[in-house]
Amino acid sequence: MKSASRVERGDWQTPLDLARQVSHLAARLGARPASILEPTCGRGAFLQAAAEVFPGTFARGFDINVEHVERARLALAGRPAAIDVGDCFDVPWEDVLAKMPEPLLVLGNPPWVTSAELGARGSRNLPPKSNFKRFSGLDAMTGKSNFDVSEWILLRLLAALRGRDFRVAVLCKSSVARRVMEHVAREGTPYAGATYRIDARGAFDVAAAAVVMTLATRAPGEAPPRGWAVFDSLDAERPERTMGVHGGRLYSDIERFERTKALEGDCTPAWRSGLKHDCAPVMELEAKGGALVNGLGERVDIEDLVVFPLLKGSDVANGRRPGRRFVLVTQRWLGEETRTLREQAPRAWAYLVRHEEKLDVRKSSIYRDKPPFSVFGIGPYTFAPYKVAICGLYKKLAFSLVEPHEGRPVVLDDTCYFLPFEAREQAEAALLALQSEAARVFFEARVFWEDKRPIGKGLLQSISLAALGGARG
């Protein structure tokens, strides 16, 4: 299959050995199916593996690709199976499932592609338009309404399976499994679930955090589970933690949440994001041989007024001191008129005009209709002399104190979050609180380390420094 078409359909065939492991996991968890369904069967790896683990059980499979369906039929030749060409977005799943005896076992690997990716490719391989995540207003029209196609398929199947005796064991991204878990909790459906980490790079050469998600109806009278067990591998017998939903919010470790919920609150001062400029070759400078040099290799002679020491996320995470990198800051607050630089810093203005073409092609819509050479993540807090900072991209809780460099406040890049302080004593007290054991347990209960940016403003803002100070005392 051509690469573009493969990506559009999320066509990454599951290795047969992995499908066998998932089928054995389902059996180990108690699956004794009367029928098996693979909704996006591809070449039939899961159907073949399930036929080996559950011999004689009737299986149904669907796939949009005619060649895949033919290969799946050959793989299942002589076994009780029906494999048809069908678009999972259009298949009448209630009708299909009504003809399948219980208990049902749903296996598979739905496409790992998002609606935004498909839209950018002009693809028509999308589910019917609907606000299925129930966002309102602007959220329904912007990035929050983006979703993984596998998430849509799984929620569609769960709707069709309502009231049936079933078990699900499917491959998906960790983030998709979490959203399904939130959906199940929100709907109040009596299901028990778990996740088992897999090596997506080894299986599919894909750099994504992925799991086998299991989900099953509970027996009558069975107590509802506290949450979803999280296993480190398909072979693990004991979970490393238990995820859970409380108050509509998902927590990565429900036991640690219970121990630290008294620390929840709105952090004061508020956490801030670092500076965003989207043009490093022009805006970021490096000290070399007594001069400042930009990313284009040019020596830059501009006024000190607009030049500030810079720490990037990697610097913060690794405890590096300022003094090597610098950044050109064109504004003091969001939306400030920049043309005043023509009088206040004429050399800097001339430098910016010389590189105007590079700055004008910045892709983000946030620069549209703003003063020329605007930046974002800017305000009085940017120039606070003392900061407690952390990089959002690193998978570790590494808070650090950022002090002025040669009398100038240090600016952080937009991979960082920070608390601004005027006094060193205040910053040191906040740092000590955030480095405490109580804070570590609090964040560990709420962070999902597999995310691309595991540490975000929402997470940081949710801890009360005042309550944390009391917990430390």
Short mmCIF file of C-alpha atoms in Angstrom, two decimals:
data_model
loop_
_atom_site.label_atom_id
_atom_site.label_comp_id
_atom_site.label_asym_id
_atom_site.label_seq_id
_atom_site.Cartn_x
_atom_site.Cartn_y
_atom_site.Cartn_z
CA MET A 1 0.00 0.00 0.00
CA LYS A 2 1.26 3.49 -0.84
CA SER A 3 2.57 5.38 2.17
CA ALA A 4 -0.03 8.20 2.04
CA SER A 5 -2.90 5.73 1.88
CA ARG A 6 -1.35 3.67 4.66
CA VAL A 7 -1.13 6.68 6.96
CA GLU A 8 -4.63 7.85 6.01
CA ARG A 9 -6.13 4.53 7.05
CA GLY A 10 -3.83 3.97 10.00
CA ASP A 11 -2.81 0.75 8.27
CA TRP A 12 -0.18 -0.74 10.58
CA GLN A 13 -0.63 -4.50 10.57
CA THR A 14 -0.28 -6.22 13.92
CA PRO A 15 2.47 -8.86 14.09
CA LEU A 16 0.93 -12.30 14.55
CA ASP A 17 3.07 -12.98 17.63
CA LEU A 18 1.70 -9.86 19.35
CA ALA A 19 -1.86 -10.82 18.41
CA ARG A 20 -1.24 -14.22 19.99
CA GLN A 21 0.01 -12.60 23.19
CA VAL A 22 -3.13 -10.44 23.38
CA SER A 23 -5.39 -13.45 22.76
CA HIS A 24 -3.63 -15.42 25.51
CA LEU A 25 -4.02 -12.41 27.82
CA ALA A 26 -7.77 -12.39 27.16
CA ALA A 27 -7.92 -16.10 27.99
CA ARG A 28 -5.87 -15.56 31.16
CA LEU A 29 -8.35 -12.88 32.23
CA GLY A 30 -11.22 -15.31 31.92
CA ALA A 31 -12.49 -14.90 28.35
CA ARG A 32 -14.55 -17.88 27.20
CA PRO A 33 -16.16 -16.39 24.11
CA ALA A 34 -19.05 -17.78 22.15
CA SER A 35 -18.15 -15.38 19.31
CA ILE A 36 -15.27 -13.10 18.38
CA LEU A 37 -15.26 -9.76 16.54
CA GLU A 38 -12.39 -7.85 14.97
CA PRO A 39 -13.88 -4.56 13.68
CA THR A 40 -10.83 -3.47 11.62
CA CYS A 41 -9.27 -6.83 10.89
CA GLY A 42 -6.68 -5.96 8.24
CA ARG A 43 -5.03 -9.20 7.17
CA GLY A 44 -6.58 -11.04 10.09
CA ALA A 45 -3.75 -11.41 12.61
CA PHE A 46 -6.10 -11.22 15.59
CA LEU A 47 -8.67 -13.51 14.00
CA GLN A 48 -5.96 -16.07 13.29
CA ALA A 49 -4.51 -15.81 16.80
CA ALA A 50 -7.96 -16.04 18.40
CA ALA A 51 -8.76 -19.12 16.33
CA GLU A 52 -5.67 -20.79 17.82
CA VAL A 53 -6.45 -19.78 21.41
CA PHE A 54 -10.22 -20.29 21.20
CA PRO A 55 -10.57 -23.09 18.62
CA GLY A 56 -14.00 -23.64 17.12
CA THR A 57 -15.32 -20.21 18.14
CA PHE A 58 -17.15 -18.31 15.41
CA ALA A 59 -15.38 -15.09 14.36
CA ARG A 60 -16.40 -12.02 12.37
CA GLY A 61 -14.11 -9.50 10.77
CA PHE A 62 -14.46 -6.32 8.72
CA ASP A 63 -11.97 -4.20 6.81
CA ILE A 64 -12.21 -1.44 4.23
CA ASN A 65 -9.32 -2.85 2.18
CA VAL A 66 -10.42 -5.58 -0.26
CA GLU A 67 -6.92 -7.10 -0.53
CA HIS A 68 -6.63 -7.34 3.25
CA VAL A 69 -10.01 -9.07 3.45
CA GLU A 70 -8.91 -11.66 0.88
CA ARG A 71 -5.72 -12.38 2.82
CA ALA A 72 -7.66 -12.67 6.07
CA ARG A 73 -10.06 -15.14 4.47
CA LEU A 74 -7.14 -17.27 3.33
CA ALA A 75 -5.60 -17.17 6.84
CA LEU A 76 -8.91 -18.35 8.35
CA ALA A 77 -9.74 -20.92 5.66
CA GLY A 78 -11.43 -23.97 7.15
CA ARG A 79 -12.33 -22.20 10.40
CA PRO A 80 -15.77 -20.88 11.46
CA ALA A 81 -15.40 -17.28 10.33
CA ALA A 82 -17.09 -14.61 8.20
CA ILE A 83 -14.89 -11.76 6.95
CA ASP A 84 -16.43 -8.95 4.92
CA VAL A 85 -15.43 -5.73 3.24
CA GLY A 86 -16.83 -2.90 5.33
CA ASP A 87 -16.04 0.60 6.49
CA CYS A 88 -16.07 0.57 10.30
CA PHE A 89 -17.65 4.03 10.24
CA ASP A 90 -20.68 2.74 8.32
CA VAL A 91 -21.11 -0.84 9.56
CA PRO A 92 -24.44 -1.22 11.47
CA TRP A 93 -22.75 -2.61 14.57
CA GLU A 94 -25.96 -3.16 16.54
CA ASP A 95 -27.27 -5.40 13.75
CA VAL A 96 -23.98 -7.27 13.45
CA LEU A 97 -23.66 -7.86 17.20
CA ALA A 98 -27.31 -8.88 17.54
CA LYS A 99 -26.51 -11.99 15.47
CA MET A 100 -23.44 -12.91 17.54
CA PRO A 101 -23.91 -15.12 20.64
CA GLU A 102 -22.57 -14.15 24.07
CA PRO A 103 -20.13 -13.92 25.68
CA LEU A 104 -18.54 -11.69 23.01
CA LEU A 105 -14.82 -11.05 22.65
CA VAL A 106 -13.72 -7.96 20.72
CA LEU A 107 -10.08 -7.97 19.64
CA GLY A 108 -8.12 -5.73 17.35
CA ASN A 109 -5.98 -2.75 16.59
CA PRO A 110 -8.10 0.24 15.43
CA PRO A 111 -6.29 2.90 13.31
CA TRP A 112 -3.78 5.11 15.13
CA VAL A 113 -4.59 8.36 13.33
CA THR A 114 -6.34 11.57 14.42
CA SER A 115 -9.18 13.45 12.78
CA ALA A 116 -6.89 16.48 12.42
CA GLU A 117 -4.27 14.44 10.54
CA LEU A 118 -6.93 13.09 8.19
CA GLY A 119 -8.41 16.54 7.68
CA ALA A 120 -4.99 17.98 6.83
CA ARG A 121 -4.62 15.29 4.15
CA GLY A 122 -8.04 16.05 2.70
CA SER A 123 -9.13 12.54 3.57
CA ARG A 124 -12.75 11.47 3.44
CA ASN A 125 -12.00 8.43 5.60
CA LEU A 126 -13.63 10.00 8.64
CA PRO A 127 -16.62 9.12 10.80
CA PRO A 128 -19.89 11.03 10.28
CA LYS A 129 -19.58 14.60 11.52
CA SER A 130 -20.85 14.92 15.06
CA ASN A 131 -19.71 16.54 18.30
CA PHE A 132 -19.40 13.08 19.87
CA LYS A 133 -17.17 14.36 22.67
CA ARG A 134 -19.90 16.87 23.60
CA PHE A 135 -17.75 19.98 23.55
CA SER A 136 -19.56 23.29 23.54
CA GLY A 137 -18.92 26.64 21.89
CA LEU A 138 -15.40 27.32 20.68
CA ASP A 139 -14.09 24.02 22.05
CA ALA A 140 -16.25 22.18 19.53
CA MET A 141 -14.70 24.16 16.67
CA THR A 142 -11.06 24.20 17.71
CA GLY A 143 -8.32 21.80 18.78
CA LYS A 144 -10.22 20.27 21.67
CA SER A 145 -12.62 18.65 19.22
CA ASN A 146 -9.73 16.76 17.56
CA PHE A 147 -9.87 13.07 18.35
CA ASP A 148 -8.21 9.76 17.61
CA VAL A 149 -10.11 7.66 15.11
CA SER A 150 -9.55 4.63 17.33
CA GLU A 151 -11.27 6.48 20.16
CA TRP A 152 -14.34 7.07 17.98
CA ILE A 153 -14.42 3.41 16.93
CA LEU A 154 -14.08 2.12 20.50
CA LEU A 155 -16.79 4.40 21.86
CA ARG A 156 -19.04 3.47 18.94
CA LEU A 157 -18.57 -0.22 19.72
CA LEU A 158 -19.19 0.31 23.43
CA ALA A 159 -22.48 1.99 22.57
CA ALA A 160 -23.44 -1.00 20.41
CA LEU A 161 -22.36 -3.45 23.13
CA ARG A 162 -24.43 -1.83 25.87
CA GLY A 163 -26.40 -4.49 27.70
CA ARG A 164 -24.34 -7.36 26.27
CA ASP A 165 -21.92 -9.74 28.01
CA PHE A 166 -18.55 -8.89 26.48
CA ARG A 167 -14.83 -8.49 26.90
CA VAL A 168 -12.57 -6.15 24.90
CA ALA A 169 -8.80 -6.52 24.38
CA VAL A 170 -7.48 -3.97 21.87
CA LEU A 171 -4.25 -2.16 21.06
CA CYS A 172 -4.39 1.62 21.30
CA LYS A 173 -2.41 4.65 22.36
CA SER A 174 -2.24 5.17 26.12
CA SER A 175 -4.02 8.51 25.74
CA VAL A 176 -6.92 6.81 23.96
CA ALA A 177 -7.28 4.23 26.73
CA ARG A 178 -7.41 7.05 29.29
CA ARG A 179 -10.14 8.87 27.38
CA VAL A 180 -12.17 5.67 27.09
CA MET A 181 -11.78 5.23 30.84
CA GLU A 182 -13.06 8.75 31.44
CA HIS A 183 -16.01 8.07 29.13
CA VAL A 184 -16.90 4.86 30.97
CA ALA A 185 -16.78 6.69 34.31
CA ARG A 186 -18.85 9.59 32.97
CA GLU A 187 -21.48 7.25 31.57
CA GLY A 188 -21.59 5.24 34.80
CA THR A 189 -21.41 1.94 32.92
CA PRO A 190 -20.55 -1.13 35.06
CA TYR A 191 -17.32 -2.12 33.32
CA ALA A 192 -13.95 -3.24 34.68
CA GLY A 193 -10.81 -2.30 32.77
CA ALA A 194 -7.01 -2.37 32.77
CA THR A 195 -4.06 -1.43 30.58
CA TYR A 196 -0.94 -3.42 29.71
CA ARG A 197 2.05 -1.56 28.28
CA ILE A 198 3.45 -2.72 24.92
CA ASP A 199 6.50 -1.76 22.88
CA ALA A 200 5.00 0.19 19.97
CA ARG A 201 8.38 0.96 18.45
CA GLY A 202 9.37 -2.70 18.39
CA ALA A 203 6.02 -3.83 17.00
CA PHE A 204 5.21 -1.00 14.56
CA ASP A 205 8.27 1.30 14.47
CA VAL A 206 6.03 4.01 15.94
CA ALA A 207 7.19 6.38 18.68
CA ALA A 208 4.03 6.34 20.78
CA ALA A 209 3.09 5.21 24.26
CA ALA A 210 0.78 2.27 23.65
CA VAL A 211 -1.12 -0.35 25.60
CA VAL A 212 -3.45 -3.27 25.34
CA MET A 213 -6.68 -1.98 26.83
CA THR A 214 -8.99 -4.55 28.37
CA LEU A 215 -12.58 -3.90 29.27
CA ALA A 216 -15.31 -6.28 30.44
CA THR A 217 -18.79 -6.39 31.92
CA ARG A 218 -18.97 -7.29 35.59
CA ALA A 219 -20.79 -10.30 36.93
CA PRO A 220 -24.12 -9.59 38.72
CA GLY A 221 -23.43 -8.55 42.30
CA GLU A 222 -19.71 -8.01 41.66
CA ALA A 223 -18.41 -4.89 43.41
CA PRO A 224 -17.39 -2.03 41.14
CA PRO A 225 -13.61 -1.71 40.71
CA ARG A 226 -11.81 1.16 42.37
CA GLY A 227 -10.15 2.04 39.08
CA TRP A 228 -8.17 0.58 36.20
CA ALA A 229 -5.08 -1.45 36.99
CA VAL A 230 -1.95 -0.40 35.08
CA PHE A 231 0.45 -3.22 34.19
CA ASP A 232 3.99 -2.69 32.99
CA SER A 233 3.83 -5.48 30.38
CA LEU A 234 1.56 -8.17 28.95
CA ASP A 235 3.19 -10.72 31.24
CA ALA A 236 3.01 -8.69 34.45
CA GLU A 237 0.97 -10.32 37.19
CA ARG A 238 0.83 -7.36 39.56
CA PRO A 239 -0.17 -3.81 38.56
CA GLU A 240 2.28 -1.00 39.15
CA ARG A 241 -0.57 1.36 40.11
CA THR A 242 -4.30 1.93 39.68
CA MET A 243 -5.74 4.78 37.64
CA GLY A 244 -9.05 6.21 38.78
CA VAL A 245 -11.61 8.93 38.14
CA HIS A 246 -12.71 11.25 40.93
CA GLY A 247 -14.99 14.24 40.43
CA GLY A 248 -14.88 13.75 36.68
CA ARG A 249 -11.07 13.98 36.56
CA LEU A 250 -8.69 11.12 35.78
CA TYR A 251 -5.82 10.44 38.17
CA SER A 252 -2.80 8.33 37.28
CA ASP A 253 -2.59 6.82 40.78
CA ILE A 254 -5.84 6.83 42.75
CA GLU A 255 -4.19 5.71 46.00
CA ARG A 256 -1.70 8.59 45.93
CA PHE A 257 -4.54 10.94 45.04
CA GLU A 258 -6.40 9.93 48.19
CA ARG A 259 -3.28 10.68 50.24
CA THR A 260 -2.76 14.13 48.73
CA LYS A 261 -6.20 15.51 47.87
CA ALA A 262 -5.96 17.95 50.77
CA LEU A 263 -3.17 19.71 48.86
CA GLU A 264 -5.39 20.56 45.90
CA GLY A 265 -6.10 24.23 45.29
CA ASP A 266 -5.26 27.16 43.07
CA CYS A 267 -1.55 27.92 43.20
CA THR A 268 -0.53 31.45 44.21
CA PRO A 269 1.37 33.01 42.52
CA ALA A 270 0.07 31.57 39.27
CA TRP A 271 2.28 29.39 37.12
CA ARG A 272 3.33 31.06 33.85
CA SER A 273 4.57 29.81 30.50
CA GLY A 274 7.90 30.88 29.08
CA LEU A 275 8.47 33.12 26.06
CA LYS A 276 7.22 31.97 22.63
CA HIS A 277 8.70 33.52 19.48
CA ASP A 278 8.85 30.68 16.86
CA CYS A 279 11.94 32.05 15.10
CA ALA A 280 15.03 30.83 16.93
CA PRO A 281 17.57 31.63 14.15
CA VAL A 282 16.73 35.34 14.48
CA MET A 283 15.51 35.76 18.05
CA GLU A 284 17.97 33.55 19.94
CA LEU A 285 21.61 34.56 20.28
CA GLU A 286 24.71 32.85 21.61
CA ALA A 287 27.76 34.36 23.26
CA LYS A 288 30.84 33.52 21.18
CA GLY A 289 34.25 35.18 21.32
CA GLY A 290 32.96 38.23 23.15
CA ALA A 291 30.09 38.81 20.68
CA LEU A 292 26.52 37.69 20.17
CA VAL A 293 25.88 35.41 17.21
CA ASN A 294 22.46 34.38 15.87
CA GLY A 295 21.43 31.01 14.46
CA LEU A 296 22.31 32.19 10.94
CA GLY A 297 25.95 32.68 11.95
CA GLU A 298 25.71 36.50 11.94
CA ARG A 299 27.31 38.72 14.57
CA VAL A 300 24.52 40.76 16.14
CA ASP A 301 25.08 44.25 17.56
CA ILE A 302 21.87 45.47 19.19
CA GLU A 303 20.93 47.41 22.32
CA ASP A 304 21.18 45.72 25.74
CA LEU A 305 17.67 47.05 26.40
CA VAL A 306 16.11 44.21 24.38
CA VAL A 307 18.60 41.41 25.11
CA PHE A 308 18.03 39.07 28.06
CA PRO A 309 19.80 35.91 29.26
CA LEU A 310 17.86 32.80 28.16
CA LEU A 311 17.43 29.35 29.65
CA LYS A 312 15.78 26.72 27.48
CA GLY A 313 13.90 23.72 28.81
CA SER A 314 16.94 21.44 28.51
CA ASP A 315 18.98 23.95 30.51
CA VAL A 316 16.41 24.05 33.30
CA ALA A 317 16.01 20.27 33.39
CA ASN A 318 19.75 19.74 33.59
CA GLY A 319 20.55 22.52 36.06
CA ARG A 320 22.64 24.66 33.67
CA ARG A 321 23.52 28.24 34.56
CA PRO A 322 22.62 31.20 32.31
CA GLY A 323 25.23 33.13 30.34
CA ARG A 324 25.60 31.22 27.08
CA ARG A 325 22.24 31.88 25.43
CA PHE A 326 20.35 35.14 25.06
CA VAL A 327 17.04 36.18 23.52
CA LEU A 328 15.76 39.32 21.84
CA VAL A 329 12.57 40.45 23.62
CA THR A 330 10.49 42.94 21.62
CA GLN A 331 7.69 43.62 24.13
CA ARG A 332 7.07 43.98 27.84
CA TRP A 333 3.45 42.89 27.79
CA LEU A 334 1.14 41.04 25.41
CA GLY A 335 0.10 43.17 22.44
CA GLU A 336 2.42 46.10 23.24
CA GLU A 337 3.19 48.22 20.18
CA THR A 338 6.64 47.29 18.89
CA ARG A 339 7.22 50.25 16.56
CA THR A 340 8.45 52.26 19.54
CA LEU A 341 11.68 50.25 19.18
CA ARG A 342 12.57 52.45 16.20
CA GLU A 343 13.43 55.22 18.71
CA GLN A 344 14.19 53.17 21.83
CA ALA A 345 16.42 50.53 20.18
CA PRO A 346 17.11 51.54 16.56
CA ARG A 347 19.81 48.92 15.95
CA ALA A 348 17.48 46.15 17.17
CA TRP A 349 14.67 47.52 14.98
CA ALA A 350 16.94 47.56 11.94
CA TYR A 351 18.01 43.98 12.69
CA LEU A 352 14.39 42.83 12.92
CA VAL A 353 13.42 44.62 9.71
CA ARG A 354 16.37 42.97 7.94
CA HIS A 355 14.94 39.57 8.94
CA GLU A 356 11.30 40.58 8.56
CA GLU A 357 10.59 37.88 5.98
CA LYS A 358 11.60 35.09 8.38
CA LEU A 359 9.48 36.53 11.18
CA ASP A 360 6.46 37.15 8.96
CA VAL A 361 6.20 33.49 7.91
CA ARG A 362 5.75 32.20 11.45
CA LYS A 363 2.94 29.68 11.07
CA SER A 364 1.04 30.09 14.33
CA SER A 365 -2.19 32.05 14.00
CA ILE A 366 -1.45 33.81 17.31
CA TYR A 367 0.78 36.29 15.44
CA ARG A 368 -1.97 37.30 13.01
CA ASP A 369 -3.08 40.95 13.29
CA LYS A 370 -0.51 41.59 16.03
CA PRO A 371 2.21 44.28 16.04
CA PRO A 372 5.26 43.33 13.94
CA PHE A 373 7.79 41.01 15.57
CA SER A 374 5.40 40.18 18.43
CA VAL A 375 6.14 37.47 20.96
CA PHE A 376 3.85 35.55 23.32
CA GLY A 377 4.07 34.32 26.89
CA ILE A 378 5.10 37.85 27.81
CA GLY A 379 4.13 40.03 30.76
CA PRO A 380 5.53 41.61 33.94
CA TYR A 381 6.11 38.08 35.28
CA THR A 382 8.64 37.48 32.47
CA PHE A 383 10.96 40.02 34.07
CA ALA A 384 10.58 38.90 37.68
CA PRO A 385 14.11 38.63 39.11
CA TYR A 386 13.57 35.24 40.74
CA LYS A 387 11.74 32.25 39.34
CA VAL A 388 11.05 28.65 40.31
CA ALA A 389 11.04 26.76 37.02
CA ILE A 390 10.47 23.33 35.51
CA CYS A 391 10.58 22.00 31.95
CA GLY A 392 7.30 20.45 30.78
CA LEU A 393 8.92 18.05 28.31
CA TYR A 394 11.13 16.03 30.64
CA LYS A 395 9.87 12.96 32.45
CA LYS A 396 11.07 14.05 35.85
CA LEU A 397 10.09 16.47 38.60
CA ALA A 398 13.09 18.79 38.46
CA PHE A 399 12.26 22.20 39.94
CA SER A 400 15.05 24.75 40.06
CA LEU A 401 15.72 28.28 41.24
CA VAL A 402 16.49 30.79 38.47
CA GLU A 403 18.32 33.92 39.61
CA PRO A 404 19.32 37.10 37.72
CA HIS A 405 22.40 36.92 35.52
CA GLU A 406 24.70 39.94 35.72
CA GLY A 407 21.84 42.01 37.05
CA ARG A 408 19.38 41.00 34.31
CA PRO A 409 16.30 38.79 34.82
CA VAL A 410 16.57 35.44 33.05
CA VAL A 411 13.92 34.65 30.42
CA LEU A 412 12.69 31.06 29.95
CA ASP A 413 11.53 29.48 26.70
CA ASP A 414 8.03 28.15 26.05
CA THR A 415 8.85 24.57 27.07
CA CYS A 416 9.13 25.86 30.64
CA TYR A 417 6.68 26.85 33.37
CA PHE A 418 7.64 29.08 36.28
CA LEU A 419 6.50 30.90 39.39
CA PRO A 420 7.65 34.58 39.46
CA PHE A 421 8.97 36.21 42.63
CA GLU A 422 10.42 39.60 43.53
CA ALA A 423 12.32 38.31 46.57
CA ARG A 424 14.82 35.45 46.71
CA GLU A 425 13.47 34.30 50.08
CA GLN A 426 10.00 33.76 48.60
CA ALA A 427 11.41 31.79 45.68
CA GLU A 428 13.53 29.61 47.95
CA ALA A 429 10.54 28.81 50.18
CA ALA A 430 8.43 27.82 47.15
CA LEU A 431 11.27 25.69 45.76
CA LEU A 432 11.68 23.88 49.08
CA ALA A 433 7.93 23.16 49.20
CA LEU A 434 7.83 21.87 45.60
CA GLN A 435 10.83 19.61 46.22
CA SER A 436 9.20 18.02 49.28
CA GLU A 437 8.02 14.43 49.48
CA ALA A 438 4.41 15.59 49.82
CA ALA A 439 4.65 17.49 46.52
CA ARG A 440 6.30 14.55 44.78
CA VAL A 441 3.48 12.20 45.80
CA PHE A 442 0.90 14.83 44.76
CA PHE A 443 2.32 15.16 41.25
CA GLU A 444 2.94 11.42 40.84
CA ALA A 445 -0.77 10.84 41.50
CA ARG A 446 -1.72 13.16 38.64
CA VAL A 447 0.99 13.07 35.99
CA PHE A 448 1.00 10.79 32.95
CA TRP A 449 4.66 10.37 32.11
CA GLU A 450 3.97 8.82 28.71
CA ASP A 451 2.57 12.11 27.37
CA LYS A 452 4.68 14.24 25.04
CA ARG A 453 4.50 17.12 27.54
CA PRO A 454 3.74 15.34 30.81
CA ILE A 455 4.06 18.43 32.99
CA GLY A 456 1.57 21.14 32.05
CA LYS A 457 0.24 24.32 33.55
CA GLY A 458 -3.00 22.66 34.65
CA LEU A 459 -1.11 20.08 36.69
CA LEU A 460 1.20 22.63 38.29
CA GLN A 461 -1.58 25.09 39.03
CA SER A 462 -3.60 22.42 40.87
CA ILE A 463 -1.35 22.33 43.93
CA SER A 464 -1.81 24.87 46.72
CA LEU A 465 1.51 26.26 47.93
CA ALA A 466 -0.21 27.38 51.11
CA ALA A 467 -1.51 23.89 51.85
CA LEU A 468 1.80 22.37 50.83
CA GLY A 469 3.64 24.59 53.29
CA GLY A 470 1.36 23.30 56.03
CA ALA A 471 1.95 19.68 54.95
CA ARG A 472 5.72 20.23 55.07
CA GLY A 473 5.48 21.72 58.55
#
